[in-house]
Amino acid sequence: MMDSVEQLLGPAWPVVWTLAKIVAIVLPLVLSVAYLTLAERKVIGYMQVRIGPNRVGFRGLLQPFADVLKLLMKEVIVPSGANKFLFVLAPVMTIMPAMAAWAVVPFSPELVLANVDAGLLYILAITSMGVYGVIIAGWASNSKYAFLGSMRSAAQIVSYEIAMGFALVGVLMAAQSLNLVDIVNGQRGGGFWSWYWLPLFPLFLVYLISGVAETNRAPFDVAEGETEIVAGFHVEYSGIAFGVFFLAEYANMILISALCSIMFLGGWLPLVDTPLTFIPPIFWLLGKIAFVLFLFLWFRATFPRYRYDQIMRLGWKVFIPITLIWIVLIGALKLAGWWAW
Amino acid sequence: MSFQTFVFYALALILIYAALRVITARNPVHAALFLVLSFVAAAGIWLLLQAEFLAITLVLVYVGAVMVLFLFVVMMLDVNLARLREGFWDYLPLGGIVGALLVAEMIVVLGGDYFSVGEMPQPAGHAAGYSSIKELGRLLYTQYVYAFEIAAVILLVAIIAAIALTLRSRKNTLYQNPGEQVAVRREDRVRMVDMRSEKRAEERA
């Protein structure tokens, strides 16, 4: 059947096929974002001995759709004195990198949209563009609170991106490749113990915590800081414009979790090699992503918000030195031939 | 027209428009954002030239870091537009000379047939397993290792100089020592007092 469709479309076939693959990635992603919001409210609810949303649908399962419908119905208000073009562009600029980065994420050995050589670099470059949405939103809103939020966010994201980049340098040194498929294949061997979380444990922690900071999630959510600056950079946004910011935040969380699973937790590789191979690889990856996402929610329910100067200290004086030392250590081990992974 | 040519012209148009707007936009924030757009368009053109590593690094370093800091500063400036335009006529001759030089260089490059630049050999095509990142790394750390290290040291000097110029230590700033804070035990701060309960005044009376 595939061949007949291919002949029917002729030269347009590659474009159509790629578009179909993109839809096959983005549609489940948006659905996961919807249910991640529900999961967050449920998980944090249970952690705080509440029930969480349980009115819409069976046990609240239709709650995300009710939320989306509400946001769609609401009016998008553009504040007076705001730069209208940039005001509308900002949410688009936040959602674009959160979606585009998925192009190189491998779901299983064969299941990847673009298996590019420099996948890791591509992801670093694309995700580094996400900060523009926040900065432009804060500036174009013509509001003091939004501006303060975007200033905080810009400083925070630029600081933590360095630590994050260095953590990834450690991964690429261990795997000797920038290709994400090769990085997962480099962790093959003795199951759980041969994944990179063990030899790169400090980098794993730095990456995870920097990921929380990069996505502006609690306890690093000073950019939103409800108790200090109302809602930070998106205080002036209403309706679906706000919804897009929301979507981008959760899509970024899923992306960071996916990258963390791929680079440190063995991607689609099974927990132990022999008895569990009947489970398809993609379910292993999805399970690991869900685990890291649960950590994100757990952090939010557990930790109080960091103060701004503490965030800066943690990023510059703790994380960057740790990653630098570990990179030198990996290099020395590799050179001496004592690298066991 | 092949697809590559179409993409090239589209990116080139965006690049030229964005670059023009960088110098004509009145609002400095808009100018900085147009500079970002021109970087992205240039990265796209480099991708077409099969220089993936350079293109991604351009986005990563200039778009992701340098321009963010740039915007950070520009957004906080309260720029007086009238004062910005004051020096226009003074700088026009210098700017004109630079512009004329650029145009002359472009003529030499674009009119390559007249200056026999076109006789340069076509760059060789790459084999299937070719990785420009590996090649670049190998060159940087073997053939050009001294130049590379010297450039790094020069950058370090610039960083130290910038910090030394702007660092002012204020006497009345209060600092916290997180190590000390973490090391604090309850016994250091709280004294438990064993105290008998007392009767209320009205009961005593």
XYZ file of C-alpha atoms in Angstrom:
546
model
C 0.000 0.000 0.000
C 2.897 2.290 0.913
C 4.396 1.863 -2.577
C 1.191 2.793 -4.372
C 0.851 5.970 -2.332
C 4.495 6.738 -3.055
C 3.907 6.396 -6.807
C 0.746 8.468 -6.627
C 2.488 11.443 -5.025
C 5.671 11.199 -7.088
C 8.201 13.946 -6.305
C 6.035 15.347 -3.489
C 6.363 12.054 -1.591
C 9.441 12.899 0.576
C 7.821 16.140 1.745
C 4.519 14.445 2.578
C 6.261 11.556 4.327
C 8.413 13.910 6.438
C 5.369 15.983 7.340
C 3.540 12.823 8.393
C 6.476 11.868 10.617
C 6.533 15.352 12.159
C 2.822 15.105 12.946
C 3.437 11.659 14.422
C 5.911 13.251 16.856
C 4.162 16.537 17.634
C 0.640 15.192 18.167
C 1.588 12.710 20.935
C 3.838 15.410 22.390
C 0.960 17.877 22.723
C -1.251 15.157 24.216
C 1.495 14.285 26.701
C 1.743 17.954 27.642
C -2.009 18.013 28.306
C -1.831 14.965 30.538
C 1.396 16.117 32.185
C -0.498 19.133 33.539
C -3.124 16.781 34.957
C -0.430 14.468 36.342
C 1.278 17.414 37.991
C -1.878 18.561 39.721
C -2.726 15.011 40.792
C 0.784 14.131 42.019
C 1.266 17.364 43.933
C -2.276 16.995 45.256
C -1.553 13.548 46.686
C 1.782 14.755 48.081
C -0.104 17.489 49.927
C -2.871 15.079 51.038
C -5.436 16.531 48.627
C -7.274 14.773 45.827
C -6.547 17.118 42.956
C -8.932 17.672 40.018
C -11.585 14.950 39.962
C -14.754 16.563 38.606
C -14.341 16.671 34.808
C -14.699 13.215 33.322
C -13.832 9.980 35.094
C -11.480 10.897 37.994
C -10.711 14.216 36.307
C -9.322 12.642 33.147
C -10.934 15.274 30.902
C -9.609 18.191 32.953
C -6.833 19.158 30.462
C -9.382 19.523 27.655
C -11.600 21.665 29.841
C -8.575 23.887 30.573
C -7.649 24.192 26.902
C -11.250 25.008 25.965
C -11.379 27.706 28.614
C -8.127 29.267 27.403
C -9.307 29.156 23.778
C -12.559 30.951 24.623
C -10.880 33.786 26.499
C -9.967 37.075 24.883
C -6.307 37.774 24.146
C -5.712 41.252 25.525
C -2.819 43.322 24.177
C -1.775 45.873 26.805
C -1.689 49.531 25.807
C 1.770 50.712 24.820
C 2.834 47.147 24.045
C 4.671 46.326 20.861
C 1.964 44.264 19.218
C 4.095 42.313 16.750
C 6.677 41.260 19.334
C 3.941 40.621 21.888
C 2.401 38.021 19.591
C 5.781 36.712 18.416
C 7.023 35.923 21.948
C 4.847 32.830 22.659
C 5.697 31.500 19.191
C 9.406 31.967 19.930
C 9.073 29.897 23.125
C 7.159 27.008 21.575
C 9.325 26.815 18.420
C 12.553 25.468 20.026
C 10.589 23.184 22.360
C 9.135 21.479 19.265
C 12.072 21.771 16.850
C 14.520 20.030 19.175
C 12.507 16.784 18.866
C 13.722 16.424 15.269
C 16.902 14.639 16.391
C 15.602 12.785 19.460
C 15.773 9.005 18.832
C 12.885 6.980 20.256
C 14.412 3.616 19.394
C 17.379 2.519 17.248
C 15.416 3.106 14.021
C 12.771 5.578 15.128
C 14.297 9.019 14.629
C 13.202 11.842 12.349
C 16.684 13.120 11.478
C 19.673 11.019 12.511
C 22.180 13.855 12.143
C 25.848 13.620 12.988
C 25.868 16.645 15.305
C 22.582 15.912 17.094
C 23.814 16.972 20.509
C 25.079 20.318 19.187
C 21.819 20.865 17.322
C 19.848 20.363 20.525
C 22.116 22.739 22.444
C 21.761 25.393 19.737
C 17.992 25.074 19.373
C 17.212 25.039 23.081
C 19.449 28.072 23.607
C 16.998 30.039 21.443
C 14.140 29.452 23.876
C 15.208 32.345 26.074
C 14.246 34.851 23.381
C 10.548 34.158 23.880
C 10.862 35.044 27.544
C 12.958 38.167 26.935
C 10.739 39.463 24.130
C 7.584 38.740 26.151
C 8.910 40.731 29.083
C 10.014 43.656 26.971
C 7.051 43.849 24.604
C 4.475 43.710 27.426
C 5.377 47.232 28.574
C 5.006 46.176 32.186
C 7.411 46.410 35.114
C 6.704 42.953 36.502
C 7.008 41.270 33.133
C 10.268 43.113 32.501
C 11.725 42.083 35.871
C 10.737 38.498 35.173
C 12.389 38.464 31.780
C 15.593 40.024 33.165
C 15.800 37.351 35.844
C 15.085 34.620 33.356
C 17.700 35.815 30.870
C 20.434 35.912 33.515
C 19.429 32.527 34.904
C 19.184 30.727 31.579
C 22.488 32.089 30.281
C 24.220 31.039 33.513
C 22.848 27.516 33.619
C 23.345 26.912 29.924
C 27.103 26.925 30.497
C 26.912 24.211 33.152
C 24.504 22.264 30.981
C 26.762 22.534 27.943
C 29.764 21.332 29.947
C 27.777 18.381 31.287
C 27.011 17.435 27.684
C 30.710 17.778 26.815
C 31.312 15.060 29.389
C 28.732 12.845 27.687
C 30.216 13.346 24.243
C 33.687 12.570 25.604
C 32.398 9.351 27.127
C 30.523 8.318 23.975
C 33.072 9.821 21.557
C 30.199 10.962 19.382
C 27.726 13.818 19.014
C 25.123 11.530 17.487
C 22.362 10.679 19.962
C 21.883 7.150 18.578
C 25.598 6.470 19.041
C 25.453 7.908 22.553
C 22.760 5.414 23.542
C 24.586 2.560 21.823
C 27.707 3.529 23.778
C 25.828 2.668 26.983
C 25.086 -0.886 25.853
C 26.560 -3.701 27.913
C 25.793 -4.614 31.489
C 22.340 -3.049 31.706
C 21.758 -0.541 34.499
C 25.424 -0.360 35.526
C 26.778 0.472 32.094
C 24.651 3.599 31.592
C 26.459 6.913 31.838
C 24.791 8.026 35.061
C 27.390 6.049 37.011
C 30.724 7.235 35.528
C 29.294 10.720 34.963
C 27.327 10.929 38.200
C 28.219 14.581 39.055
C 27.452 15.622 35.467
C 24.143 13.751 35.651
C 23.147 15.712 38.742
C 24.343 18.992 37.222
C 22.395 18.296 34.032
C 19.216 17.376 35.867
C 19.302 20.424 38.149
C 20.315 22.769 35.309
C 17.426 21.316 33.317
C 15.036 22.304 36.074
C 16.575 25.787 36.071
C 16.461 26.069 32.261
C 12.762 25.280 32.166
C 12.075 27.865 34.898
C 10.506 25.234 37.111
C 10.322 25.286 40.902
C 12.570 25.672 42.887
C 14.197 27.858 40.205
C 11.026 29.674 39.120
C 12.126 33.199 39.994
C 11.212 34.249 36.449
C 7.577 33.627 37.320
C 7.816 34.113 41.063
C 4.082 34.389 41.796
C 4.667 35.711 45.286
C 7.173 38.358 44.196
C 6.385 39.593 40.696
C 2.851 38.258 40.095
C 3.569 35.890 37.180
C 6.793 37.291 35.775
C 7.259 37.468 32.045
C 3.769 36.263 31.085
C 1.793 38.429 33.499
C 0.189 40.433 30.652
C -0.761 37.389 28.578
C -4.275 36.004 28.587
C -6.236 33.363 26.756
C -4.454 31.069 24.359
C -1.350 33.325 24.200
C -0.785 32.370 27.827
C -1.722 28.812 26.916
C 1.129 28.659 24.414
C 3.637 29.697 27.102
C 2.182 26.978 29.298
C 2.470 24.427 26.502
C 6.082 25.439 25.867
C 7.047 25.070 29.535
C 5.711 21.526 29.721
C 7.053 20.571 26.291
C 10.469 21.757 27.486
C 10.135 19.635 30.614
C 9.410 16.560 28.501
C 12.326 17.403 26.207
C 14.788 17.763 29.091
C 13.539 14.494 30.577
C 13.943 12.748 27.227
C 17.495 14.074 26.824
C 18.361 13.114 30.379
C 17.069 9.575 29.744
C 18.950 9.295 26.464
C 22.270 10.646 27.665
C 22.503 9.348 31.219
C 19.875 6.651 31.688
C 20.539 4.482 28.659
C 17.735 5.681 26.378
C 15.795 2.699 25.052
C 18.122 0.107 26.611
C 16.470 -2.276 29.097
C 17.195 -2.167 32.813
C 18.833 -5.603 32.823
C 19.869 -7.364 29.685
C 18.501 -10.895 29.610
C 14.971 -11.372 30.976
C 13.370 -8.052 30.027
C 14.096 -7.822 26.301
C 10.501 -8.719 25.337
C 9.453 -5.132 26.169
C 9.860 -2.971 23.024
C 12.683 -0.379 23.280
C 10.401 2.636 22.963
C 8.544 1.693 26.160
C 11.814 1.692 28.059
C 12.528 5.210 26.868
C 9.007 6.403 27.680
C 9.236 4.846 31.128
C 12.508 6.633 31.842
C 11.081 9.929 30.580
C 8.088 9.470 32.898
C 10.440 8.790 35.805
C 12.453 11.993 35.234
C 9.213 13.956 34.799
C 8.038 12.610 38.139
C 11.260 13.991 39.653
C 10.354 17.421 38.238
C 6.943 17.299 39.938
C 8.459 15.942 43.142
C 10.962 18.830 43.265
C 8.135 21.308 42.912
C 6.203 19.803 45.781
C 9.264 19.556 48.018
C 11.594 22.537 47.713
C 10.998 26.204 48.539
C 12.013 28.731 45.886
C 15.691 29.655 45.661
C 16.615 33.263 46.205
C 18.057 34.981 43.125
C 21.624 35.374 44.438
C 21.600 31.746 45.622
C 20.671 30.619 42.113
C 23.567 32.569 40.640
C 25.990 31.199 43.234
C 24.903 27.619 42.620
C 25.295 28.004 38.867
C 28.611 29.810 38.677
C 30.478 28.747 41.806
C 29.329 25.157 42.217
C 28.140 23.630 38.965
C 30.635 25.068 36.502
C 33.709 24.092 38.597
C 32.296 20.571 39.141
C 31.747 20.030 35.419
C 35.183 21.435 34.538
C 36.933 19.108 36.985
C 34.970 16.091 35.796
C 35.717 16.802 32.136
C 39.459 16.912 32.885
C 39.087 13.690 34.886
C 37.338 11.902 32.018
C 40.032 13.073 29.624
C 42.783 11.836 31.938
C 41.082 8.452 32.435
C 40.613 8.016 28.704
C 44.215 8.944 28.019
C 45.518 6.554 30.668
C 43.285 3.773 29.340
C 41.473 3.301 32.668
C 38.062 4.185 31.268
C 35.949 1.091 31.943
C 32.724 2.074 30.143
C 15.769 26.368 -10.095
C 16.722 23.613 -7.687
C 15.425 23.539 -4.130
C 18.854 24.478 -2.755
C 18.995 27.585 -4.925
C 15.516 28.581 -3.802
C 16.465 28.186 -0.127
C 19.666 30.128 -0.710
C 17.854 33.078 -2.274
C 15.178 33.070 0.427
C 17.803 33.086 3.185
C 19.896 35.691 1.383
C 16.871 37.977 1.066
C 16.081 37.613 4.756
C 19.742 38.228 5.604
C 19.968 41.405 3.530
C 16.671 42.763 4.838
C 17.588 41.991 8.467
C 21.076 43.482 8.086
C 19.601 46.661 6.603
C 17.082 46.932 9.404
C 19.860 46.539 11.999
C 21.245 49.923 10.975
C 17.944 51.607 10.074
C 15.694 50.503 12.941
C 15.113 53.390 15.334
C 14.558 51.290 18.407
C 17.820 49.653 19.600
C 15.941 46.575 20.844
C 14.458 46.081 17.373
C 17.929 46.526 15.878
C 19.336 43.843 18.197
C 16.499 41.457 17.313
C 17.124 42.030 13.607
C 20.784 41.208 14.229
C 19.631 37.908 15.735
C 17.534 37.256 12.625
C 20.492 37.969 10.364
C 22.650 35.534 12.375
C 20.052 32.822 11.957
C 19.791 33.472 8.215
C 23.587 33.379 7.909
C 23.659 30.069 9.794
C 21.154 28.725 7.280
C 23.390 29.739 4.389
C 26.377 28.069 6.052
C 24.313 24.898 6.392
C 23.768 24.989 2.631
C 27.567 25.182 2.236
C 27.867 21.928 4.269
C 29.528 23.716 7.180
C 27.150 22.238 9.785
C 29.473 22.693 12.713
C 30.107 26.384 12.017
C 26.410 27.023 11.417
C 25.325 25.369 14.660
C 28.098 27.095 16.585
C 27.004 30.449 15.157
C 23.491 29.847 16.494
C 24.741 28.440 19.785
C 27.298 31.133 20.581
C 25.997 34.296 18.940
C 22.241 33.747 18.999
C 22.100 31.739 22.206
C 24.561 33.631 24.367
C 26.130 36.810 22.987
C 22.932 38.408 21.706
C 21.032 37.499 24.864
C 23.546 39.491 26.897
C 23.423 42.230 24.274
C 19.632 42.461 24.535
C 19.948 42.319 28.298
C 22.003 45.522 28.248
C 20.144 47.282 25.438
C 16.746 46.680 27.034
C 17.827 48.329 30.254
C 19.229 51.412 28.535
C 17.032 54.449 28.352
C 18.282 55.541 24.949
C 17.853 59.120 23.882
C 17.284 58.842 20.130
C 18.031 62.504 19.402
C 21.465 62.265 20.984
C 22.189 59.072 19.096
C 21.753 60.889 15.778
C 23.987 63.811 16.741
C 27.236 62.326 15.464
C 25.774 61.186 12.153
C 27.483 63.751 9.917
C 30.807 63.464 11.731
C 30.995 59.728 11.173
C 29.606 59.760 7.646
C 32.989 60.107 5.823
C 34.579 57.237 7.767
C 31.503 55.088 7.309
C 31.467 55.964 3.620
C 35.073 54.804 3.171
C 34.383 51.487 4.917
C 31.240 51.018 2.819
C 33.102 51.769 -0.411
C 35.827 49.248 0.508
C 33.213 46.577 1.170
C 31.524 47.295 -2.166
C 34.905 47.083 -3.935
C 35.604 43.697 -2.348
C 32.179 42.457 -3.332
C 32.821 43.557 -6.937
C 36.087 41.618 -6.992
C 34.373 38.502 -5.655
C 31.182 38.689 -7.702
C 32.914 39.764 -10.916
C 35.339 36.907 -10.493
C 35.531 36.228 -14.253
C 37.194 39.585 -14.935
C 39.745 39.173 -12.163
C 40.259 35.452 -12.872
C 39.193 34.492 -9.345
C 36.937 31.941 -10.999
C 39.928 29.793 -11.834
C 40.119 28.600 -8.261
C 39.631 24.807 -8.200
C 36.251 23.498 -7.141
C 36.405 22.208 -3.539
C 36.450 18.425 -3.479
C 33.242 16.646 -2.534
C 33.139 14.839 0.795
C 33.055 11.091 1.290
C 29.970 9.548 2.930
C 31.514 9.126 6.383
C 32.969 12.642 6.444
C 32.447 14.547 9.686
C 33.341 18.232 9.566
C 33.450 18.349 13.373
C 36.127 15.672 13.580
C 38.179 17.337 10.843
C 37.920 20.709 12.541
C 38.883 19.296 15.913
C 41.847 17.458 14.472
C 43.129 20.598 12.724
C 42.585 22.826 15.764
C 44.475 20.526 18.104
C 47.312 19.533 15.792
C 48.225 21.972 13.069
C 46.857 25.159 14.643
C 47.277 24.269 18.300
C 49.511 27.258 19.142
C 47.263 29.793 17.419
C 44.275 28.219 19.157
C 45.868 28.360 22.593
C 47.093 31.914 22.089
C 43.594 33.019 21.094
C 42.263 31.398 24.260
C 44.826 33.218 26.416
C 43.996 36.550 24.745
C 40.321 35.992 25.534
C 41.221 35.176 29.127
C 43.179 38.430 29.383
C 40.161 40.307 28.034
C 37.882 38.672 30.608
C 40.212 39.518 33.491
C 40.638 43.079 32.234
C 36.884 43.607 31.937
C 36.320 42.324 35.455
C 39.231 44.320 36.896
C 37.915 47.516 35.289
C 34.387 47.184 36.634
C 34.886 45.439 39.954
C 34.220 47.739 42.877
C 34.182 46.258 46.315
C 31.797 48.030 48.635
C 32.574 48.026 52.322
C 29.032 47.775 53.610
C 27.937 44.755 51.563
C 26.713 41.835 53.616
C 27.624 38.326 52.545
C 26.415 34.918 53.560
C 28.635 31.915 53.878
C 26.541 28.949 52.702
C 29.062 26.449 54.079
C 28.650 27.952 57.529
C 24.886 28.031 57.144
C 24.736 24.377 56.216
C 27.052 23.398 59.073
C 24.823 24.999 61.709
C 23.309 22.541 64.184
C 20.239 23.039 66.291
C 22.323 23.140 69.469
C 24.125 26.278 68.208
C 20.931 28.269 67.824
C 18.238 26.949 70.117
C 18.384 26.306 73.861
C 15.711 23.996 75.188
C 14.452 25.188 78.552
C 12.671 22.846 80.885
C 10.126 25.049 82.582
C 7.284 24.249 84.913
C 3.857 25.453 83.907
C 2.638 28.496 85.816
C -0.833 29.304 87.014
C -2.842 32.142 85.500
C -3.065 35.403 87.453
C -6.751 35.015 88.320
C -6.200 31.486 89.562
C -3.313 32.612 91.751
C -5.366 35.278 93.399
